Amino acid sequence: MLAERIIRANLEAESVDLSGLGILSIASLTEVLGRMPQLRTLDLSHNELSFLPDDCSMLSHVHTLNLVGNPIVDVSRVLTGLRGMASLRRLQLTVRCAADEEALVQALPSLTTFNGVLLDGAASTSHLNGSGEATAFAGWTPEDAAAATQLFAATTADAELPPPHDEYVDYLRRVEMHVTCLVAAEADPLQQEGEVLKAHRLLLEFCFKVLARQVARHSAADGEKVAATLAHSMDLLDRYDGLWRRMAKERNATVDLMKADMRRAIHEIETLMSLPAAPAGPRAAARHADASGLSAAAPPKGSSAVGAAGRVTPQRSARSTGARTPSSRAKGYASSCTTPGRSVGTPRLASPQTRARKTLSFKQLKELVEDIYASKSKYDLKCRESHLPRETMEQHMYTYFNQRFGLKDLTVEWATAVMEGVKRYAPEDNDIAVFGRILRNEVDEEFRFVQCKVRETIRELLRAFLDRQNPLKSSQDVAALVEKAVQGGLREAEWEYIVGYMYNTEDAAALTSLIRKQLYFLFPTRKVTSAKSLKSATAPLLPYVDFIRFLLNFQLAGHERFLKPFVKLFRKYDADQDGIINGSDFRSIALALDTKRTERQVEDMLRHIDPLGSQIITFSECVSFFSEDLFRMQAN
């Protein structure tokens, strides 16, 4: 799950933020949290926690715990677990009434602050240890006055003349009155602490001046040196005081800007949500019939993909459709609004009675798919640089929408709309079909680059054919002919040349047969029944977009056959059906693919694919890693 990934990313961290992840229970997290020896602060706010495990001794080193925003109705369901956290000093928890708060405070005598309020008897310890939170600052305390008096006594000890005790007492009284007024006027705890530190500085300056007068009685020169040192020290403190005040001012200005941006973003989101959903575009009947025909006809063996020399060689990628449960990322965002076993594709969104289900048009879905692809590429690069495991495409779709909207309901709503759009438009568009199969971990992510290469190769082969057919034309004229064919259509000689070059004899024959059926479907009145009539001057042109779709669909079907045995094997060990396995599952798959592998070879393979020991290995990574085994499986 996402929470465990965040924890495992840095087991030496002093604080862990698990807020807003929809966590229902931390029972499965206490063990891994217990492996963090430096952990002091744990933020579990705004989740779905209604209780804590009775045994939280694994969290005995946690000093600060935030449980604000969780549906904890009965505090007795968290008390036992909190008692097991021996080092807990600061607790934030939403309570229903004062009685619950009092019960918590009495049951946890080691607490120093509760919901930002300094508890009785904790002010002195918190201040002297320097560990009090900014939200629990107690202002000027008797301990502050005692510390200043102790400094004055040390400064005037062994003085020849009686110390100015009355003068000091009067000065201390006036400083205390002044700082008390300033602290009361400040709402920011950091500002309050700053005023107290300034009061200490004034008392330090007073003691320093007394010391300078005593030194001057013995030596005027030494007295001047002490006075100069005092002046320089006070100047530095004044400059530092001005610095932190400017920093506080800039911080407040930044916070104000962020709040304004947040209000504006919320307003824009509310405006978008109030707009009616865009109607889905009409489907193309011919395309739908074509897609249905392709799916019904079983393509011949030997699927291929573009190789280095321009021809097509078998590639990895594809798997058959199966029932799925939510991925770990989907669970993280949708756990609060789904029931166990509910598919991610059909989550129960908040306020369904008042919100119309979002529907994406074909254009909107295509743009979103490209944006998610681009975001995934950047995110994968950041994961490599940060030494973090990759996400599956489904996980990253939720990451993408969360970064875009920042609201859980909107994230789930848009992700659901994408999944429904994929179901609607996959028969019409190969790009969307590939994206849907990647989401369901039926095709590895790298396969989309193979499809891009197929498109490029088709255009290059068309240019080469037209260049050979028109040797006297310039490159600009040939480019114009290519563009004309792309916009208009392909003659039989053109598409036959491309198919024959890209595929082996068996695949080429199958594709040619399918294309002729498509031409008959598009132009039934021509009664095209023979190759001779097709080669006549009146033979219909094959639309370029249909030709591209034919080859891409053929390529995708071949990938599905190619990976079908591996997909079956992978799903055997992918218990959650989320496209992620751990190291133990990887070992089992490696041995199943090649029973002759030794344990040492398998361990070396595991260290190569999961060098960080994250225990998170995706389907796409396995397809790339086991490519040689997959080719061998196909050959056998």
XYZ file of C-alpha atoms in Angstrom:
636
model
C 0.000 0.000 0.000
C 1.031 3.614 -0.473
C 1.565 4.242 3.264
C 4.049 1.387 3.509
C 5.912 2.663 0.446
C 6.254 6.091 2.046
C 7.611 4.532 5.235
C 10.066 2.220 3.483
C 11.396 5.081 1.357
C 13.430 6.342 4.346
C 13.626 4.127 7.416
C 16.042 6.592 9.059
C 13.597 9.515 9.004
C 12.684 11.360 12.209
C 9.139 12.125 11.057
C 6.595 10.365 8.834
C 3.592 12.090 7.228
C 0.770 9.645 6.426
C -2.034 12.210 6.494
C -4.961 12.022 4.094
C -4.265 8.512 2.741
C -7.593 6.970 3.751
C -5.937 4.545 6.194
C -8.470 2.364 8.025
C -6.063 0.660 10.441
C -2.371 0.912 11.327
C -2.159 -2.683 12.541
C -0.196 -3.672 9.431
C 2.073 -0.616 9.701
C 3.249 -0.844 13.303
C 5.881 -3.457 12.510
C 7.561 -1.429 9.755
C 7.255 1.765 11.830
C 8.984 -0.077 14.643
C 12.004 -0.496 12.357
C 12.560 3.277 12.325
C 14.908 3.928 15.265
C 14.965 7.701 14.666
C 11.189 8.141 14.360
C 9.912 10.853 16.704
C 6.922 12.420 14.922
C 4.054 10.459 13.311
C 1.248 12.267 11.439
C -1.880 10.135 10.904
C -4.318 13.036 10.602
C -7.333 13.101 8.260
C -7.530 9.346 7.682
C -10.327 6.866 8.451
C -8.983 5.558 11.771
C -11.641 4.720 14.373
C -9.321 2.815 16.719
C -5.692 1.996 17.490
C -4.267 -1.497 17.986
C -4.131 -2.529 21.639
C -0.403 -3.232 21.288
C 1.437 -0.110 20.106
C 4.666 -0.941 21.909
C 6.450 -0.927 18.540
C 5.822 2.849 18.569
C 7.299 3.400 22.035
C 9.941 5.764 20.587
C 7.369 8.182 19.086
C 7.229 11.545 20.889
C 4.575 13.347 18.814
C 1.375 11.796 17.396
C -1.260 13.596 15.299
C -4.679 11.901 15.006
C -6.743 14.996 14.125
C -9.572 14.496 11.629
C -10.132 10.770 12.222
C -13.613 9.361 13.053
C -12.666 8.310 16.598
C -16.024 8.266 18.389
C -14.987 6.308 21.488
C -11.667 7.410 23.044
C -11.459 4.115 24.920
C -10.655 2.456 21.587
C -7.383 4.394 21.375
C -6.413 4.629 25.052
C -4.906 1.143 25.341
C -2.713 1.693 22.313
C -1.630 5.160 23.473
C -0.607 3.780 26.870
C 1.805 1.469 25.065
C 3.635 4.460 23.531
C 5.972 5.088 26.454
C 7.715 8.133 24.942
C 4.552 9.937 23.822
C 4.666 13.559 24.989
C 2.587 15.513 22.473
C -0.799 14.336 21.212
C -3.309 15.911 18.828
C -6.704 14.234 18.665
C -10.204 15.414 17.778
C -12.497 14.750 20.771
C -16.261 15.150 21.093
C -16.435 16.778 24.517
C -14.415 18.032 27.468
C -15.039 14.779 29.352
C -13.219 12.791 26.668
C -10.331 15.248 26.766
C -10.081 14.990 30.552
C -10.163 11.190 30.399
C -7.312 11.149 27.894
C -5.154 13.564 29.883
C -5.665 11.657 33.120
C -4.940 8.298 31.480
C -1.736 9.596 29.877
C 0.218 11.382 32.639
C 3.371 11.552 30.521
C 1.773 14.004 28.060
C 3.206 17.527 28.042
C 0.834 19.007 25.453
C -2.619 18.012 24.220
C -4.010 19.663 21.075
C -1.374 22.386 21.342
C -2.173 23.283 24.956
C 0.611 22.984 27.532
C -0.573 20.727 30.346
C -0.111 21.556 34.036
C 3.365 20.706 35.316
C 4.818 20.491 31.811
C 5.752 24.126 31.204
C 9.034 23.990 33.056
C 10.228 20.740 31.515
C 9.209 21.738 28.021
C 10.954 25.080 28.212
C 14.183 23.872 29.781
C 14.501 20.961 27.370
C 13.844 23.205 24.409
C 11.407 20.619 23.123
C 8.123 22.485 23.452
C 6.201 22.904 20.203
C 5.542 26.375 18.874
C 1.834 25.828 19.374
C 2.369 25.227 23.133
C 4.610 28.175 24.062
C 3.930 29.246 27.664
C 5.253 32.831 27.541
C 7.360 34.388 30.337
C 7.590 31.946 33.242
C 9.036 32.093 36.785
C 11.873 29.920 35.511
C 12.838 32.691 33.064
C 13.009 35.220 35.911
C 15.017 32.790 38.057
C 17.538 32.241 35.265
C 18.021 36.009 34.827
C 18.424 36.511 38.591
C 20.999 33.732 38.705
C 22.998 35.482 35.975
C 22.844 38.779 37.885
C 24.083 37.053 41.071
C 26.980 35.449 39.201
C 27.913 38.773 37.627
C 28.029 40.670 40.938
C 29.659 37.947 43.043
C 32.785 39.040 44.953
C 32.177 42.678 43.985
C 33.951 45.315 46.100
C 30.849 47.493 46.229
C 27.326 46.278 47.099
C 25.484 45.185 43.908
C 22.620 47.386 42.658
C 20.074 44.846 43.796
C 17.154 47.273 44.084
C 17.934 48.676 40.656
C 17.958 45.157 39.200
C 14.673 44.184 40.882
C 12.964 47.305 39.539
C 14.372 46.708 36.048
C 13.306 43.042 36.120
C 9.767 44.029 37.161
C 9.464 46.509 34.277
C 10.858 43.981 31.763
C 8.411 41.331 32.947
C 5.450 43.711 32.601
C 6.625 44.719 29.133
C 7.140 41.181 27.812
C 3.856 39.976 29.317
C 1.968 42.667 27.398
C 3.815 41.879 24.162
C 3.202 38.127 24.432
C -0.492 38.688 25.146
C -0.776 40.883 22.046
C 0.831 38.265 19.745
C -1.212 35.394 18.330
C 1.726 33.617 16.704
C 3.576 31.346 19.193
C 6.855 31.912 17.353
C 6.447 35.662 17.726
C 5.681 35.160 21.424
C 8.881 33.194 21.924
C 10.798 35.899 20.089
C 9.543 38.543 22.532
C 10.627 36.398 25.500
C 14.098 36.003 24.014
C 14.301 39.787 23.587
C 13.459 40.179 27.284
C 16.331 37.840 28.166
C 18.560 39.919 25.956
C 17.614 43.119 27.865
C 18.422 41.481 31.209
C 21.709 40.157 29.797
C 22.601 43.676 28.688
C 21.823 45.024 32.183
C 24.120 42.434 33.831
C 26.844 43.124 31.267
C 26.763 46.844 32.030
C 27.058 46.146 35.777
C 30.089 43.976 35.020
C 31.613 46.723 32.840
C 31.267 49.280 35.660
C 32.985 46.921 38.088
C 35.874 46.314 35.674
C 36.245 50.069 35.040
C 36.806 50.686 38.768
C 40.076 48.717 38.506
C 41.099 49.742 34.976
C 39.498 52.340 32.766
C 41.070 50.735 29.677
C 39.654 47.309 30.524
C 36.309 48.897 31.228
C 36.304 50.461 27.757
C 37.144 47.087 26.223
C 34.269 45.427 28.018
C 31.925 48.256 26.983
C 33.059 47.938 23.349
C 32.480 44.189 23.470
C 29.034 44.789 24.920
C 28.170 47.315 22.218
C 29.318 44.947 19.469
C 27.364 42.030 20.948
C 24.198 44.099 21.278
C 24.592 45.305 17.688
C 24.790 41.707 16.457
C 21.713 40.791 18.462
C 19.834 43.804 17.044
C 20.729 42.762 13.518
C 19.668 39.191 14.202
C 16.403 40.468 15.668
C 15.756 42.434 12.498
C 16.593 39.371 10.393
C 14.120 37.036 12.044
C 11.427 39.712 11.935
C 11.945 40.072 8.165
C 11.844 36.296 7.806
C 8.599 36.153 9.754
C 7.122 38.920 7.604
C 8.112 37.183 4.379
C 6.753 33.895 5.680
C 3.416 35.479 6.505
C 3.283 37.095 3.075
C 3.968 33.737 1.423
C 1.283 32.051 3.507
C -1.210 34.761 2.549
C -0.425 34.220 -1.147
C -0.830 30.466 -0.774
C -4.177 30.930 0.963
C -5.326 33.258 -1.815
C -4.232 30.733 -4.456
C -6.041 27.970 -2.599
C -9.252 29.988 -2.394
C -9.016 30.762 -6.103
C -8.357 27.104 -6.968
C -11.297 25.935 -4.860
C -13.529 28.489 -6.578
C -12.393 27.308 -10.019
C -12.948 23.663 -9.096
C -16.438 24.422 -7.786
C -17.162 26.280 -11.031
C -15.978 23.325 -13.126
C -18.013 20.894 -11.047
C -21.140 22.962 -11.582
C -20.802 22.792 -15.391
C -22.799 20.099 -17.236
C -20.774 17.109 -18.422
C -19.700 17.144 -22.079
C -21.638 14.587 -24.175
C -19.669 11.710 -25.629
C -18.942 11.976 -29.336
C -20.724 9.624 -31.765
C -18.957 6.437 -32.675
C -17.912 5.758 -36.209
C -19.948 2.791 -37.454
C -17.341 1.662 -39.934
C -14.574 1.799 -37.337
C -16.649 -0.100 -34.827
C -17.438 -2.799 -37.342
C -13.766 -2.953 -38.305
C -12.678 -3.316 -34.691
C -15.281 -6.007 -34.113
C -14.092 -7.893 -37.164
C -10.502 -7.736 -36.049
C -11.284 -8.959 -32.556
C -13.391 -11.814 -33.883
C -10.777 -12.999 -36.358
C -7.853 -14.716 -34.658
C -4.663 -13.273 -36.193
C -2.105 -15.846 -37.337
C 0.901 -16.815 -35.287
C 4.068 -14.809 -35.262
C 3.092 -11.314 -34.217
C 5.735 -8.765 -34.885
C 7.046 -5.327 -34.055
C 9.405 -2.985 -35.801
C 13.021 -4.068 -35.519
C 16.234 -2.122 -35.885
C 16.461 -2.750 -39.614
C 12.961 -1.479 -40.278
C 11.431 -4.934 -40.492
C 9.264 -6.345 -37.777
C 10.441 -8.779 -35.076
C 8.438 -10.373 -32.261
C 8.102 -8.178 -29.194
C 7.059 -8.566 -25.602
C 3.865 -7.185 -24.130
C 0.238 -8.164 -23.692
C -2.055 -10.169 -21.576
C -5.622 -11.265 -21.433
C -8.299 -9.482 -19.501
C -9.248 -10.697 -16.022
C -11.113 -9.619 -12.912
C -9.238 -7.008 -10.902
C -9.173 -5.549 -7.448
C -8.047 -1.998 -6.687
C -4.341 -1.272 -6.872
C -2.489 -0.038 -3.812
C -2.668 3.567 -4.986
C -6.352 3.255 -5.825
C -6.946 1.846 -2.358
C -5.099 4.782 -0.870
C -7.349 7.349 -2.498
C -10.621 5.460 -2.606
C -10.622 3.485 0.616
C -12.863 5.963 2.366
C -15.512 5.738 -0.327
C -15.358 2.079 -1.427
C -16.127 -1.201 0.204
C -13.714 -4.157 0.265
C -13.705 -5.966 -3.040
C -15.239 -3.063 -4.947
C -13.490 -2.477 -8.237
C -11.567 0.747 -8.686
C -13.462 1.259 -11.900
C -16.715 1.699 -10.009
C -16.025 3.516 -6.725
C -18.828 5.042 -4.714
C -18.178 8.748 -4.982
C -19.156 11.274 -2.339
C -22.637 12.771 -2.697
C -23.701 10.713 -5.734
C -27.214 12.118 -5.502
C -26.040 15.660 -6.112
C -23.194 15.083 -8.568
C -23.689 13.862 -12.135
C -21.279 11.168 -13.263
C -18.430 12.686 -15.253
C -18.246 11.670 -18.900
C -15.209 12.393 -21.068
C -15.388 13.080 -24.778
C -13.053 11.234 -27.131
C -10.838 14.320 -27.516
C -10.686 14.909 -23.760
C -9.698 11.302 -23.131
C -6.972 11.354 -25.794
C -5.470 14.517 -24.308
C -5.604 13.078 -20.781
C -3.889 9.871 -21.909
C -1.031 11.853 -23.456
C -0.720 14.021 -20.334
C -0.626 10.960 -18.066
C 2.023 9.351 -20.279
C 4.175 12.500 -20.111
C 3.704 12.799 -16.348
C 4.593 9.121 -15.870
C 7.854 9.527 -17.806
C 8.894 12.480 -15.626
C 7.818 10.678 -12.456
C 9.810 7.565 -13.374
C 12.886 9.733 -13.873
C 12.414 11.308 -10.430
C 12.002 7.854 -8.896
C 15.300 6.736 -10.412
C 17.073 9.857 -9.168
C 15.544 9.495 -5.687
C 16.135 5.718 -5.559
C 12.430 4.964 -5.198
C 10.465 2.107 -6.836
C 8.366 2.792 -9.935
C 4.604 3.056 -9.927
C 2.279 1.113 -12.171
C 0.342 3.151 -14.727
C -2.843 2.799 -12.670
C -1.088 4.027 -9.535
C 0.356 6.994 -11.409
C -3.034 7.926 -12.846
C -4.189 8.564 -9.271
C -0.935 10.398 -8.521
C -1.488 12.586 -11.606
C -5.037 13.583 -10.677
C -4.099 14.114 -7.035
C -1.316 16.496 -8.071
C -3.713 18.231 -10.449
C -6.697 18.651 -8.114
C -5.478 17.865 -4.591
C -8.935 16.619 -3.557
C -9.636 12.926 -3.001
C -13.193 12.976 -4.362
C -12.125 14.717 -7.569
C -9.179 12.350 -7.964
C -11.422 9.290 -7.762
C -14.094 10.893 -9.964
C -11.665 11.711 -12.786
C -9.921 8.338 -12.562
C -13.298 6.611 -12.801
C -14.226 8.759 -15.801
C -10.981 7.757 -17.531
C -11.628 4.050 -16.945
C -15.175 4.319 -18.262
C -13.917 6.309 -21.254
C -11.375 3.589 -22.005
C -14.164 0.992 -22.073
C -16.216 3.209 -24.377
C -13.561 4.228 -26.904
C -11.088 1.317 -26.889
C -12.862 -0.453 -29.798
C -12.486 2.705 -31.904
C -8.956 3.874 -31.102
C -5.801 1.777 -30.704
C -4.027 4.326 -28.494
C -6.847 4.187 -25.962
C -6.992 0.397 -26.213
C -3.265 0.171 -25.432
C -3.634 2.588 -22.512
C -6.456 0.490 -21.080
C -4.407 -2.684 -21.317
C -1.462 -0.955 -19.638
C -3.788 0.210 -16.838
C -4.925 -3.383 -16.336
C -1.330 -4.658 -16.572
C -2.137 -6.663 -19.687
C 0.527 -4.886 -21.754
C 3.844 -3.526 -20.530
C 4.327 0.237 -20.662
C 7.135 0.062 -23.258
C 4.719 -1.361 -25.844
C 3.328 2.101 -26.546
C 6.740 3.053 -27.952
C 6.537 0.040 -30.282
C 3.240 1.381 -31.635
C 4.833 4.777 -32.199
C 7.632 3.072 -34.126
C 5.083 1.232 -36.264
C 3.509 4.543 -37.262
C 6.891 6.024 -38.160
C 7.904 2.946 -40.161
C 4.681 2.946 -42.190
C 5.223 6.547 -43.243
C 8.897 5.943 -44.055
C 8.065 2.888 -46.170
C 5.389 4.854 -48.023
C 7.923 7.569 -48.762
C 10.470 4.984 -49.955
C 7.904 3.328 -52.250
C 6.796 6.618 -53.810
C 10.405 7.720 -54.201
C 11.208 4.509 -56.081
C 8.101 4.867 -58.253
C 8.976 8.484 -59.129
C 12.768 8.594 -59.547
C 12.712 11.892 -61.437
C 10.800 13.817 -58.786
C 12.521 15.932 -56.141
C 12.336 15.159 -52.432
C 9.818 17.996 -52.020
C 7.576 16.489 -54.706
C 7.805 13.051 -53.094
C 6.911 14.581 -49.722
C 3.845 16.137 -51.348
C 2.827 12.730 -52.745
C 3.213 11.215 -49.281
C 1.005 13.907 -47.784
C -1.584 13.362 -50.520
C -1.686 9.638 -49.753
C -1.966 10.316 -46.024
C -4.860 12.714 -46.534
C -6.550 10.700 -49.282
C -5.772 7.009 -49.246
C -3.400 4.246 -50.295
C -3.447 2.338 -53.547
C -3.242 -1.428 -53.369
C 0.362 -1.497 -54.557
C 1.341 0.928 -51.807
C -0.231 -0.852 -48.867
C 0.779 -4.282 -50.195
C 4.412 -3.135 -50.352
C 4.298 -1.862 -46.755
C 2.643 -5.019 -45.419
C 5.021 -7.291 -47.329
C 8.066 -5.416 -46.068
C 7.030 -5.256 -42.417
C 5.671 -8.767 -41.878
C 6.515 -12.354 -42.695
C 4.599 -14.263 -45.353
C 2.008 -15.740 -43.013
C 1.244 -12.453 -41.250
C 1.203 -10.524 -44.525
C -1.342 -12.930 -46.023
C -3.599 -12.619 -42.996
C -3.411 -8.823 -43.018
C -4.067 -8.665 -46.767
C -7.194 -10.763 -46.322
C -8.472 -8.533 -43.530
C -7.799 -5.381 -45.530
C -9.701 -6.709 -48.551
C -12.667 -7.465 -46.288
C -12.489 -3.913 -44.974
C -12.475 -2.497 -48.504
C -15.530 -4.556 -49.342
C -17.230 -3.254 -46.207
C -16.352 0.370 -47.048
C -17.309 0.113 -50.735
C -19.985 -2.608 -51.037
C -21.403 -1.158 -54.264
C -18.093 -1.751 -56.073
C -18.553 -5.548 -55.703
C -14.800 -6.009 -55.413
C -14.302 -9.771 -55.547
C -11.005 -10.350 -57.318
C -7.461 -9.145 -57.207
C -7.735 -8.142 -60.868
C -10.598 -5.759 -60.223
C -8.774 -4.347 -57.232
C -5.801 -3.468 -59.416
C -7.923 -1.614 -61.925
C -7.805 2.140 -62.210
C -11.133 2.412 -60.407
C -10.019 0.317 -57.440
C -10.956 2.055 -54.184
C -8.284 3.702 -52.063
C -7.697 2.394 -48.561
C -8.000 5.313 -46.083
C -4.628 5.876 -44.450
C -6.107 6.094 -40.936
C -7.860 2.741 -41.419
C -4.630 1.163 -42.640
C -2.766 2.482 -39.593
C -5.489 1.162 -37.311
C -5.371 -2.253 -38.980
C -1.653 -2.639 -38.410
C -1.738 -1.289 -34.852
C -4.606 -3.594 -33.884
C -2.792 -6.511 -35.506
C 0.329 -5.591 -33.573
C -1.598 -5.406 -30.287
C -3.270 -8.772 -30.877
C 0.145 -10.299 -31.532
C 1.511 -8.906 -28.286
C -1.401 -10.361 -26.371
C -0.651 -13.813 -27.778
C 3.052 -13.339 -27.121
C 2.601 -12.552 -23.426
C -0.385 -14.748 -22.661
C 1.633 -17.544 -20.939
C 3.622 -15.041 -18.873
C 0.517 -13.082 -17.880
C -1.047 -16.266 -16.579
C 2.118 -17.031 -14.595
C 2.424 -13.472 -13.223
C -1.181 -13.353 -12.045
C -0.661 -16.619 -10.217
C 1.694 -14.789 -7.834
C 0.118 -11.311 -8.008
C -2.341 -11.893 -5.174
C -3.808 -8.360 -5.230
C -3.994 -8.272 -9.040
C -2.448 -4.788 -8.961
C 0.557 -5.462 -11.191
C 3.022 -5.545 -8.264
C 4.891 -8.507 -6.761
C 7.486 -8.812 -4.007
C 10.898 -10.459 -3.977
C 9.564 -13.874 -2.989
C 7.061 -13.864 -5.862
C 9.824 -12.768 -8.248
C 11.951 -15.758 -7.208
C 9.050 -18.114 -7.862
C 8.441 -16.647 -11.329
C 12.138 -16.769 -12.218
C 12.336 -20.459 -11.284
C 9.076 -21.240 -13.084
C 10.458 -19.720 -16.299
C 13.702 -21.678 -16.023
C 13.878 -24.561 -13.561
C 17.634 -24.893 -14.158
C 18.400 -21.575 -12.452
C 20.362 -21.822 -9.224
C 19.398 -19.983 -6.044
C 22.431 -17.749 -6.443
C 21.426 -16.798 -9.988
C 17.943 -15.923 -8.795
C 19.339 -13.776 -5.972
C 21.562 -11.932 -8.464
C 18.540 -11.318 -10.682
C 16.560 -10.000 -7.716
C 19.357 -7.619 -6.728
C 19.463 -6.360 -10.319
C 15.738 -5.664 -10.675
C 15.241 -4.471 -7.060
C 18.608 -3.066 -5.928
C 17.028 -1.078 -3.080
C 15.181 -4.039 -1.602
C 11.856 -2.176 -1.792
C 9.906 -5.405 -2.421
C 7.981 -3.534 -5.136
C 8.434 -5.006 -8.630
C 5.962 -4.055 -11.373
C 4.568 -6.112 -14.235
C 6.269 -3.905 -16.841
C 9.644 -4.310 -15.144
C 9.222 -8.083 -15.164
C 8.333 -8.143 -18.869
C 11.485 -6.186 -19.712
C 13.652 -8.253 -17.383
C 12.399 -11.662 -18.564
C 12.351 -10.789 -22.292
C 14.807 -13.562 -23.206
C 12.740 -16.123 -21.317
C 9.602 -14.927 -23.103
C 11.195 -15.331 -26.542
C 12.301 -18.809 -25.536
C 8.769 -19.632 -24.379
C 7.395 -18.508 -27.741
C 9.977 -20.541 -29.649
C 9.069 -23.655 -27.683
